PDB file of N, CA and C in Angstrom:
ATOM      1  N   MET A   1     109.220 -10.109 160.356  1.00 89.00           N
ATOM      2  CA  MET A   1     107.875 -10.633 160.424  1.00 89.00           C
ATOM      3  C   MET A   1     107.923 -12.151 160.247  1.00 89.00           C
ATOM      4  N   ILE A   2     107.244 -12.861 161.097  1.00 92.00           N
ATOM      5  CA  ILE A   2     107.239 -14.323 161.050  1.00 92.00           C
ATOM      6  C   ILE A   2     106.616 -14.805 159.740  1.00 92.00           C
ATOM      7  N   GLN A   3     107.280 -15.780 159.122  1.00 94.00           N
ATOM      8  CA  GLN A   3     106.839 -16.374 157.866  1.00 94.00           C
ATOM      9  C   GLN A   3     106.478 -17.828 158.116  1.00 94.00           C
ATOM     10  N   SER A   4     105.334 -18.244 157.607  1.00 97.00           N
ATOM     11  CA  SER A   4     104.905 -19.635 157.768  1.00 97.00           C
ATOM     12  C   SER A   4     104.519 -20.221 156.414  1.00 97.00           C
ATOM     13  N   PHE A   5     104.671 -21.537 156.310  1.00 97.00           N
ATOM     14  CA  PHE A   5     104.339 -22.241 155.072  1.00 97.00           C
ATOM     15  C   PHE A   5     103.648 -23.549 155.412  1.00 97.00           C
ATOM     16  N   ILE A   6     102.735 -23.922 154.555  1.00 98.00           N
ATOM     17  CA  ILE A   6     102.138 -25.258 154.592  1.00 98.00           C
ATOM     18  C   ILE A   6     102.363 -25.828 153.198  1.00 98.00           C
ATOM     19  N   ALA A   7     103.208 -26.843 153.113  1.00 97.00           N
ATOM     20  CA  ALA A   7     103.551 -27.460 151.829  1.00 97.00           C
ATOM     21  C   ALA A   7     102.932 -28.849 151.767  1.00 97.00           C
ATOM     22  N   THR A   8     101.994 -29.016 150.855  1.00 98.00           N
ATOM     23  CA  THR A   8     101.304 -30.294 150.688  1.00 98.00           C
ATOM     24  C   THR A   8     101.901 -31.017 149.492  1.00 98.00           C
ATOM     25  N   ILE A   9     102.299 -32.261 149.727  1.00 98.00           N
ATOM     26  CA  ILE A   9     102.983 -33.045 148.699  1.00 98.00           C
ATOM     27  C   ILE A   9     102.257 -34.361 148.488  1.00 98.00           C
ATOM     28  N   LYS A  10     101.917 -34.630 147.236  1.00 98.00           N
ATOM     29  CA  LYS A  10     101.349 -35.916 146.855  1.00 98.00           C
ATOM     30  C   LYS A  10     102.515 -36.816 146.450  1.00 98.00           C
ATOM     31  N   VAL A  11     102.471 -38.060 146.916  1.00 98.00           N
ATOM     32  CA  VAL A  11     103.537 -39.018 146.642  1.00 98.00           C
ATOM     33  C   VAL A  11     102.985 -40.130 145.759  1.00 98.00           C
ATOM     34  N   LYS A  12     103.817 -40.601 144.851  1.00 98.00           N
ATOM     35  CA  LYS A  12     103.405 -41.688 143.956  1.00 98.00           C
ATOM     36  C   LYS A  12     103.067 -42.927 144.773  1.00 98.00           C
ATOM     37  N   PRO A  13     102.020 -43.659 144.387  1.00 97.00           N
ATOM     38  CA  PRO A  13     101.677 -44.901 145.093  1.00 97.00           C
ATOM     39  C   PRO A  13     102.884 -45.845 145.138  1.00 97.00           C
ATOM     40  N   GLY A  14     103.119 -46.414 146.300  1.00 97.00           N
ATOM     41  CA  GLY A  14     104.246 -47.320 146.492  1.00 97.00           C
ATOM     42  C   GLY A  14     105.534 -46.622 146.892  1.00 97.00           C
ATOM     43  N   HIS A  15     105.540 -45.298 146.888  1.00 98.00           N
ATOM     44  CA  HIS A  15     106.743 -44.527 147.224  1.00 98.00           C
ATOM     45  C   HIS A  15     106.664 -43.886 148.605  1.00 98.00           C
ATOM     46  N   GLU A  16     105.605 -44.144 149.342  1.00 97.00           N
ATOM     47  CA  GLU A  16     105.385 -43.468 150.618  1.00 97.00           C
ATOM     48  C   GLU A  16     106.530 -43.670 151.614  1.00 97.00           C
ATOM     49  N   ALA A  17     106.969 -44.891 151.783  1.00 97.00           N
ATOM     50  CA  ALA A  17     108.017 -45.181 152.774  1.00 97.00           C
ATOM     51  C   ALA A  17     109.336 -44.514 152.395  1.00 97.00           C
ATOM     52  N   ASP A  18     109.702 -44.563 151.120  1.00 98.00           N
ATOM     53  CA  ASP A  18     110.954 -43.941 150.681  1.00 98.00           C
ATOM     54  C   ASP A  18     110.888 -42.428 150.849  1.00 98.00           C
ATOM     55  N   PHE A  19     109.769 -41.834 150.454  1.00 98.00           N
ATOM     56  CA  PHE A  19     109.613 -40.387 150.611  1.00 98.00           C
ATOM     57  C   PHE A  19     109.682 -40.002 152.087  1.00 98.00           C
ATOM     58  N   GLU A  20     108.956 -40.741 152.921  1.00 97.00           N
ATOM     59  CA  GLU A  20     108.912 -40.412 154.342  1.00 97.00           C
ATOM     60  C   GLU A  20     110.300 -40.502 154.981  1.00 97.00           C
ATOM     61  N   ALA A  21     111.076 -41.497 154.612  1.00 98.00           N
ATOM     62  CA  ALA A  21     112.425 -41.643 155.174  1.00 98.00           C
ATOM     63  C   ALA A  21     113.292 -40.431 154.825  1.00 98.00           C
ATOM     64  N   LEU A  22     113.227 -39.979 153.585  1.00 98.00           N
ATOM     65  CA  LEU A  22     114.001 -38.806 153.178  1.00 98.00           C
ATOM     66  C   LEU A  22     113.478 -37.542 153.851  1.00 98.00           C
ATOM     67  N   ALA A  23     112.158 -37.408 153.922  1.00 98.00           N
ATOM     68  CA  ALA A  23     111.554 -36.232 154.539  1.00 98.00           C
ATOM     69  C   ALA A  23     111.906 -36.154 156.024  1.00 98.00           C
ATOM     70  N   ARG A  24     111.953 -37.289 156.695  1.00 98.00           N
ATOM     71  CA  ARG A  24     112.340 -37.295 158.107  1.00 98.00           C
ATOM     72  C   ARG A  24     113.786 -36.821 158.286  1.00 98.00           C
ATOM     73  N   LYS A  25     114.660 -37.215 157.360  1.00 98.00           N
ATOM     74  CA  LYS A  25     116.045 -36.742 157.404  1.00 98.00           C
ATOM     75  C   LYS A  25     116.083 -35.226 157.269  1.00 98.00           C
ATOM     76  N   LEU A  26     115.252 -34.689 156.370  1.00 98.00           N
ATOM     77  CA  LEU A  26     115.203 -33.248 156.185  1.00 98.00           C
ATOM     78  C   LEU A  26     114.706 -32.549 157.446  1.00 98.00           C
ATOM     79  N   VAL A  27     113.675 -33.079 158.054  1.00 98.00           N
ATOM     80  CA  VAL A  27     113.144 -32.491 159.291  1.00 98.00           C
ATOM     81  C   VAL A  27     114.228 -32.452 160.368  1.00 98.00           C
ATOM     82  N   THR A  28     114.941 -33.538 160.523  1.00 98.00           N
ATOM     83  CA  THR A  28     116.006 -33.588 161.522  1.00 98.00           C
ATOM     84  C   THR A  28     117.093 -32.567 161.214  1.00 98.00           C
ATOM     85  N   ALA A  29     117.510 -32.489 159.958  1.00 97.00           N
ATOM     86  CA  ALA A  29     118.570 -31.545 159.576  1.00 97.00           C
ATOM     87  C   ALA A  29     118.135 -30.101 159.803  1.00 97.00           C
ATOM     88  N   VAL A  30     116.901 -29.773 159.433  1.00 97.00           N
ATOM     89  CA  VAL A  30     116.416 -28.405 159.619  1.00 97.00           C
ATOM     90  C   VAL A  30     116.350 -28.063 161.100  1.00 97.00           C
ATOM     91  N   ASN A  31     115.736 -28.942 161.886  1.00 97.00           N
ATOM     92  CA  ASN A  31     115.567 -28.654 163.311  1.00 97.00           C
ATOM     93  C   ASN A  31     116.889 -28.631 164.070  1.00 97.00           C
ATOM     94  N   THR A  32     117.893 -29.311 163.576  1.00 97.00           N
ATOM     95  CA  THR A  32     119.201 -29.344 164.218  1.00 97.00           C
ATOM     96  C   THR A  32     120.070 -28.151 163.833  1.00 97.00           C
ATOM     97  N   ASN A  33     119.944 -27.693 162.591  1.00 97.00           N
ATOM     98  CA  ASN A  33     120.918 -26.737 162.060  1.00 97.00           C
ATOM     99  C   ASN A  33     120.413 -25.336 161.757  1.00 97.00           C
ATOM    100  N   GLU A  34     119.112 -25.110 161.783  1.00 97.00           N
ATOM    101  CA  GLU A  34     118.595 -23.811 161.360  1.00 97.00           C
ATOM    102  C   GLU A  34     117.966 -23.068 162.539  1.00 97.00           C
ATOM    103  N   ARG A  35     118.747 -22.146 163.106  1.00 96.00           N
ATOM    104  CA  ARG A  35     118.265 -21.408 164.278  1.00 96.00           C
ATOM    105  C   ARG A  35     117.113 -20.475 163.952  1.00 96.00           C
ATOM    106  N   GLY A  36     116.981 -20.053 162.706  1.00 97.00           N
ATOM    107  CA  GLY A  36     115.901 -19.164 162.314  1.00 97.00           C
ATOM    108  C   GLY A  36     114.586 -19.876 162.060  1.00 97.00           C
ATOM    109  N   CYS A  37     114.594 -21.193 162.159  1.00 97.00           N
ATOM    110  CA  CYS A  37     113.384 -21.983 161.954  1.00 97.00           C
ATOM    111  C   CYS A  37     112.734 -22.255 163.306  1.00 97.00           C
ATOM    112  N   LEU A  38     111.493 -21.836 163.444  1.00 97.00           N
ATOM    113  CA  LEU A  38     110.760 -22.020 164.691  1.00 97.00           C
ATOM    114  C   LEU A  38     109.978 -23.332 164.718  1.00 97.00           C
ATOM    115  N   LEU A  39     109.602 -23.820 163.535  1.00 98.00           N
ATOM    116  CA  LEU A  39     108.806 -25.049 163.430  1.00 98.00           C
ATOM    117  C   LEU A  39     109.072 -25.679 162.079  1.00 98.00           C
ATOM    118  N   TYR A  40     109.332 -26.965 162.065  1.00 98.00           N
ATOM    119  CA  TYR A  40     109.489 -27.704 160.813  1.00 98.00           C
ATOM    120  C   TYR A  40     109.061 -29.132 161.104  1.00 98.00           C
ATOM    121  N   THR A  41     107.850 -29.483 160.679  1.00 98.00           N
ATOM    122  CA  THR A  41     107.323 -30.818 160.971  1.00 98.00           C
ATOM    123  C   THR A  41     106.824 -31.481 159.704  1.00 98.00           C
ATOM    124  N   LEU A  42     106.835 -32.798 159.726  1.00 98.00           N
ATOM    125  CA  LEU A  42     106.269 -33.616 158.659  1.00 98.00           C
ATOM    126  C   LEU A  42     105.006 -34.252 159.201  1.00 98.00           C
ATOM    127  N   ASN A  43     103.942 -34.147 158.426  1.00 98.00           N
ATOM    128  CA  ASN A  43     102.648 -34.690 158.828  1.00 98.00           C
ATOM    129  C   ASN A  43     102.078 -35.513 157.687  1.00 98.00           C
ATOM    130  N   LYS A  44     101.207 -36.437 158.011  1.00 96.00           N
ATOM    131  CA  LYS A  44     100.506 -37.208 156.990  1.00 96.00           C
ATOM    132  C   LYS A  44      99.095 -36.663 156.850  1.00 96.00           C
ATOM    133  N   GLY A  45      98.639 -36.563 155.618  1.00 87.00           N
ATOM    134  CA  GLY A  45      97.282 -36.128 155.361  1.00 87.00           C
ATOM    135  C   GLY A  45      96.315 -37.295 155.492  1.00 87.00           C
ATOM    136  N   GLU A  46      95.042 -37.012 155.311  1.00 92.00           N
ATOM    137  CA  GLU A  46      94.038 -38.076 155.372  1.00 92.00           C
ATOM    138  C   GLU A  46      94.225 -39.072 154.237  1.00 92.00           C
ATOM    139  N   ASP A  47      94.619 -38.597 153.090  1.00 94.00           N
ATOM    140  CA  ASP A  47      94.936 -39.447 151.942  1.00 94.00           C
ATOM    141  C   ASP A  47      96.301 -40.078 152.220  1.00 94.00           C
ATOM    142  N   PRO A  48      96.435 -41.390 152.104  1.00 92.00           N
ATOM    143  CA  PRO A  48      97.718 -42.041 152.429  1.00 92.00           C
ATOM    144  C   PRO A  48      98.875 -41.626 151.534  1.00 92.00           C
ATOM    145  N   HIS A  49      98.595 -40.953 150.428  1.00 97.00           N
ATOM    146  CA  HIS A  49      99.646 -40.510 149.513  1.00 97.00           C
ATOM    147  C   HIS A  49      99.996 -39.038 149.707  1.00 97.00           C
ATOM    148  N   THR A  50      99.479 -38.424 150.761  1.00 98.00           N
ATOM    149  CA  THR A  50      99.684 -36.998 150.993  1.00 98.00           C
ATOM    150  C   THR A  50     100.488 -36.754 152.268  1.00 98.00           C
ATOM    151  N   PHE A  51     101.531 -35.939 152.123  1.00 98.00           N
ATOM    152  CA  PHE A  51     102.346 -35.495 153.250  1.00 98.00           C
ATOM    153  C   PHE A  51     102.287 -33.975 153.306  1.00 98.00           C
ATOM    154  N   VAL A  52     102.391 -33.439 154.514  1.00 98.00           N
ATOM    155  CA  VAL A  52     102.314 -31.993 154.693  1.00 98.00           C
ATOM    156  C   VAL A  52     103.457 -31.534 155.598  1.00 98.00           C
ATOM    157  N   PHE A  53     104.254 -30.602 155.079  1.00 98.00           N
ATOM    158  CA  PHE A  53     105.268 -29.941 155.896  1.00 98.00           C
ATOM    159  C   PHE A  53     104.642 -28.677 156.462  1.00 98.00           C
ATOM    160  N   MET A  54     104.806 -28.473 157.761  1.00 98.00           N
ATOM    161  CA  MET A  54     104.417 -27.220 158.395  1.00 98.00           C
ATOM    162  C   MET A  54     105.712 -26.535 158.799  1.00 98.00           C
ATOM    163  N   GLU A  55     105.865 -25.281 158.367  1.00 98.00           N
ATOM    164  CA  GLU A  55     107.113 -24.559 158.559  1.00 98.00           C
ATOM    165  C   GLU A  55     106.835 -23.171 159.124  1.00 98.00           C
ATOM    166  N   ARG A  56     107.732 -22.715 159.980  1.00 97.00           N
ATOM    167  CA  ARG A  56     107.596 -21.375 160.564  1.00 97.00           C
ATOM    168  C   ARG A  56     108.999 -20.818 160.799  1.00 97.00           C
ATOM    169  N   TYR A  57     109.226 -19.596 160.309  1.00 97.00           N
ATOM    170  CA  TYR A  57     110.541 -18.970 160.368  1.00 97.00           C
ATOM    171  C   TYR A  57     110.450 -17.595 161.018  1.00 97.00           C
ATOM    172  N   VAL A  58     111.545 -17.167 161.643  1.00 96.00           N
ATOM    173  CA  VAL A  58     111.544 -15.878 162.332  1.00 96.00           C
ATOM    174  C   VAL A  58     111.364 -14.701 161.374  1.00 96.00           C
ATOM    175  N   ASP A  59     111.854 -14.841 160.142  1.00 95.00           N
ATOM    176  CA  ASP A  59     111.739 -13.761 159.163  1.00 95.00           C
ATOM    177  C   ASP A  59     112.097 -14.271 157.772  1.00 95.00           C
ATOM    178  N   GLU A  60     112.022 -13.384 156.800  1.00 94.00           N
ATOM    179  CA  GLU A  60     112.315 -13.738 155.407  1.00 94.00           C
ATOM    180  C   GLU A  60     113.761 -14.190 155.234  1.00 94.00           C
ATOM    181  N   GLU A  61     114.680 -13.612 155.977  1.00 96.00           N
ATOM    182  CA  GLU A  61     116.088 -14.018 155.885  1.00 96.00           C
ATOM    183  C   GLU A  61     116.257 -15.486 156.289  1.00 96.00           C
ATOM    184  N   ALA A  62     115.523 -15.926 157.291  1.00 96.00           N
ATOM    185  CA  ALA A  62     115.591 -17.331 157.715  1.00 96.00           C
ATOM    186  C   ALA A  62     115.031 -18.247 156.632  1.00 96.00           C
ATOM    187  N   VAL A  63     114.018 -17.782 155.916  1.00 96.00           N
ATOM    188  CA  VAL A  63     113.450 -18.562 154.800  1.00 96.00           C
ATOM    189  C   VAL A  63     114.509 -18.712 153.710  1.00 96.00           C
ATOM    190  N   LYS A  64     115.156 -17.606 153.362  1.00 96.00           N
ATOM    191  CA  LYS A  64     116.210 -17.640 152.340  1.00 96.00           C
ATOM    192  C   LYS A  64     117.358 -18.542 152.771  1.00 96.00           C
ATOM    193  N   ALA A  65     117.731 -18.459 154.031  1.00 96.00           N
ATOM    194  CA  ALA A  65     118.812 -19.300 154.540  1.00 96.00           C
ATOM    195  C   ALA A  65     118.432 -20.780 154.434  1.00 96.00           C
ATOM    196  N   HIS A  66     117.186 -21.098 154.774  1.00 97.00           N
ATOM    197  CA  HIS A  66     116.700 -22.483 154.683  1.00 97.00           C
ATOM    198  C   HIS A  66     116.832 -23.001 153.260  1.00 97.00           C
ATOM    199  N   ARG A  67     116.366 -22.223 152.315  1.00 95.00           N
ATOM    200  CA  ARG A  67     116.383 -22.653 150.908  1.00 95.00           C
ATOM    201  C   ARG A  67     117.795 -22.768 150.349  1.00 95.00           C
ATOM    202  N   GLY A  68     118.750 -22.132 151.001  1.00 96.00           N
ATOM    203  CA  GLY A  68     120.128 -22.189 150.545  1.00 96.00           C
ATOM    204  C   GLY A  68     120.964 -23.284 151.173  1.00 96.00           C
ATOM    205  N   THR A  69     120.389 -24.025 152.120  1.00 96.00           N
ATOM    206  CA  THR A  69     121.182 -25.056 152.796  1.00 96.00           C
ATOM    207  C   THR A  69     121.414 -26.260 151.896  1.00 96.00           C
ATOM    208  N   GLU A  70     122.513 -26.924 152.133  1.00 96.00           N
ATOM    209  CA  GLU A  70     122.833 -28.135 151.369  1.00 96.00           C
ATOM    210  C   GLU A  70     121.819 -29.233 151.653  1.00 96.00           C
ATOM    211  N   HIS A  71     121.385 -29.378 152.919  1.00 96.00           N
ATOM    212  CA  HIS A  71     120.431 -30.446 153.230  1.00 96.00           C
ATOM    213  C   HIS A  71     119.095 -30.216 152.524  1.00 96.00           C
ATOM    214  N   TYR A  72     118.649 -28.980 152.397  1.00 95.00           N
ATOM    215  CA  TYR A  72     117.394 -28.689 151.692  1.00 95.00           C
ATOM    216  C   TYR A  72     117.529 -29.035 150.210  1.00 95.00           C
ATOM    217  N   ARG A  73     118.627 -28.603 149.609  1.00 96.00           N
ATOM    218  CA  ARG A  73     118.807 -28.853 148.177  1.00 96.00           C
ATOM    219  C   ARG A  73     119.011 -30.331 147.869  1.00 96.00           C
ATOM    220  N   SER A  74     119.890 -30.998 148.620  1.00 97.00           N
ATOM    221  CA  SER A  74     120.205 -32.393 148.287  1.00 97.00           C
ATOM    222  C   SER A  74     119.050 -33.338 148.617  1.00 97.00           C
ATOM    223  N   LEU A  75     118.445 -33.185 149.780  1.00 96.00           N
ATOM    224  CA  LEU A  75     117.322 -34.066 150.122  1.00 96.00           C
ATOM    225  C   LEU A  75     116.092 -33.746 149.271  1.00 96.00           C
ATOM    226  N   GLY A  76     115.927 -32.484 148.908  1.00 94.00           N
ATOM    227  CA  GLY A  76     114.833 -32.114 148.009  1.00 94.00           C
ATOM    228  C   GLY A  76     114.972 -32.810 146.666  1.00 94.00           C
ATOM    229  N   ARG A  77     116.188 -32.863 146.139  1.00 96.00           N
ATOM    230  CA  ARG A  77     116.429 -33.573 144.868  1.00 96.00           C
ATOM    231  C   ARG A  77     116.126 -35.062 145.018  1.00 96.00           C
ATOM    232  N   GLU A  78     116.493 -35.638 146.148  1.00 97.00           N
ATOM    233  CA  GLU A  78     116.243 -37.067 146.366  1.00 97.00           C
ATOM    234  C   GLU A  78     114.751 -37.363 146.522  1.00 97.00           C
ATOM    235  N   MET A  79     113.993 -36.431 147.099  1.00 97.00           N
ATOM    236  CA  MET A  79     112.559 -36.640 147.283  1.00 97.00           C
ATOM    237  C   MET A  79     111.796 -36.499 145.967  1.00 97.00           C
ATOM    238  N   GLY A  80     112.307 -35.703 145.049  1.00 97.00           N
ATOM    239  CA  GLY A  80     111.622 -35.404 143.795  1.00 97.00           C
ATOM    240  C   GLY A  80     111.073 -36.596 143.033  1.00 97.00           C
ATOM    241  N   PRO A  81     111.859 -37.651 142.805  1.00 97.00           N
ATOM    242  CA  PRO A  81     111.350 -38.782 142.041  1.00 97.00           C
ATOM    243  C   PRO A  81     110.179 -39.520 142.702  1.00 97.00           C
ATOM    244  N   HIS A  82     109.979 -39.312 143.981  1.00 98.00           N
ATOM    245  CA  HIS A  82     108.892 -39.970 144.703  1.00 98.00           C
ATOM    246  C   HIS A  82     107.603 -39.148 144.682  1.00 98.00           C
ATOM    247  N   MET A  83     107.721 -37.892 144.262  1.00 98.00           N
ATOM    248  CA  MET A  83     106.579 -36.994 144.289  1.00 98.00           C
ATOM    249  C   MET A  83     105.723 -37.132 143.037  1.00 98.00           C
ATOM    250  N   ASP A  84     104.422 -36.973 143.228  1.00 98.00           N
ATOM    251  CA  ASP A  84     103.468 -37.037 142.129  1.00 98.00           C
ATOM    252  C   ASP A  84     103.053 -35.609 141.784  1.00 98.00           C
ATOM    253  N   GLY A  85     103.981 -34.865 141.180  1.00 97.00           N
ATOM    254  CA  GLY A  85     103.740 -33.468 140.845  1.00 97.00           C
ATOM    255  C   GLY A  85     104.396 -32.538 141.855  1.00 97.00           C
ATOM    256  N   PRO A  86     104.326 -31.238 141.571  1.00 96.00           N
ATOM    257  CA  PRO A  86     104.963 -30.262 142.463  1.00 96.00           C
ATOM    258  C   PRO A  86     104.191 -30.094 143.770  1.00 96.00           C
ATOM    259  N   ALA A  87     104.891 -29.638 144.779  1.00 96.00           N
ATOM    260  CA  ALA A  87     104.247 -29.347 146.066  1.00 96.00           C
ATOM    261  C   ALA A  87     103.296 -28.168 145.906  1.00 96.00           C
ATOM    262  N   GLN A  88     102.212 -28.212 146.647  1.00 97.00           N
ATOM    263  CA  GLN A  88     101.287 -27.085 146.728  1.00 97.00           C
ATOM    264  C   GLN A  88     101.666 -26.322 147.989  1.00 97.00           C
ATOM    265  N   VAL A  89     102.105 -25.077 147.835  1.00 97.00           N
ATOM    266  CA  VAL A  89     102.635 -24.327 148.964  1.00 97.00           C
ATOM    267  C   VAL A  89     101.743 -23.128 149.272  1.00 97.00           C
ATOM    268  N   LEU A  90     101.315 -23.056 150.517  1.00 97.00           N
ATOM    269  CA  LEU A  90     100.556 -21.924 151.018  1.00 97.00           C
ATOM    270  C   LEU A  90     101.499 -21.121 151.889  1.00 97.00           C
ATOM    271  N   ARG A  91     101.722 -19.853 151.531  1.00 96.00           N
ATOM    272  CA  ARG A  91     102.614 -18.977 152.287  1.00 96.00           C
ATOM    273  C   ARG A  91     101.749 -18.065 153.154  1.00 96.00           C
ATOM    274  N   LEU A  92     102.124 -17.949 154.422  1.00 94.00           N
ATOM    275  CA  LEU A  92     101.347 -17.160 155.370  1.00 94.00           C
ATOM    276  C   LEU A  92     102.250 -16.159 156.076  1.00 94.00           C
ATOM    277  N   LYS A  93     101.695 -14.994 156.389  1.00 84.00           N
ATOM    278  CA  LYS A  93     102.392 -14.001 157.209  1.00 84.00           C
ATOM    279  C   LYS A  93     101.565 -13.786 158.448  1.00 84.00           C
ATOM    280  N   GLU A  94     102.202 -13.989 159.583  1.00 82.00           N
ATOM    281  CA  GLU A  94     101.498 -13.868 160.855  1.00 82.00           C
ATOM    282  C   GLU A  94     101.061 -12.428 161.109  1.00 82.00           C
ATOM    283  N   VAL A  95      99.864 -12.279 161.611  1.00 84.00           N
ATOM    284  CA  VAL A  95      99.371 -10.948 161.994  1.00 84.00           C
ATOM    285  C   VAL A  95      99.142 -10.941 163.494  1.00 84.00           C
ATOM    286  N   GLY A  96      99.305  -9.759 164.078  1.00 73.00           N
ATOM    287  CA  GLY A  96      99.022  -9.632 165.512  1.00 73.00           C
ATOM    288  C   GLY A  96     100.096 -10.038 166.395  1.00 73.00           C
TER     289      GLY A  96
END
């Protein structure tokens, strides 16, 4: 069953460019290396301190594989200091 996520991240003021550079690296790594990922994009919210990842995976196994990759873990650690609190994650299961 297709799994989708919308992860909204608030970034500390003045950290937007650094966060975006790291997040773009993550997007490239995911889209290049994860065949089970159907969609992985970085978007900016209306608030200049808000970024939104839109993610879509073929199944739960692809989600687990994503979370286990070195690029997810290492770039996630690097993005952490730029974040203003934890990500707000909405998990969706496609119907129909």
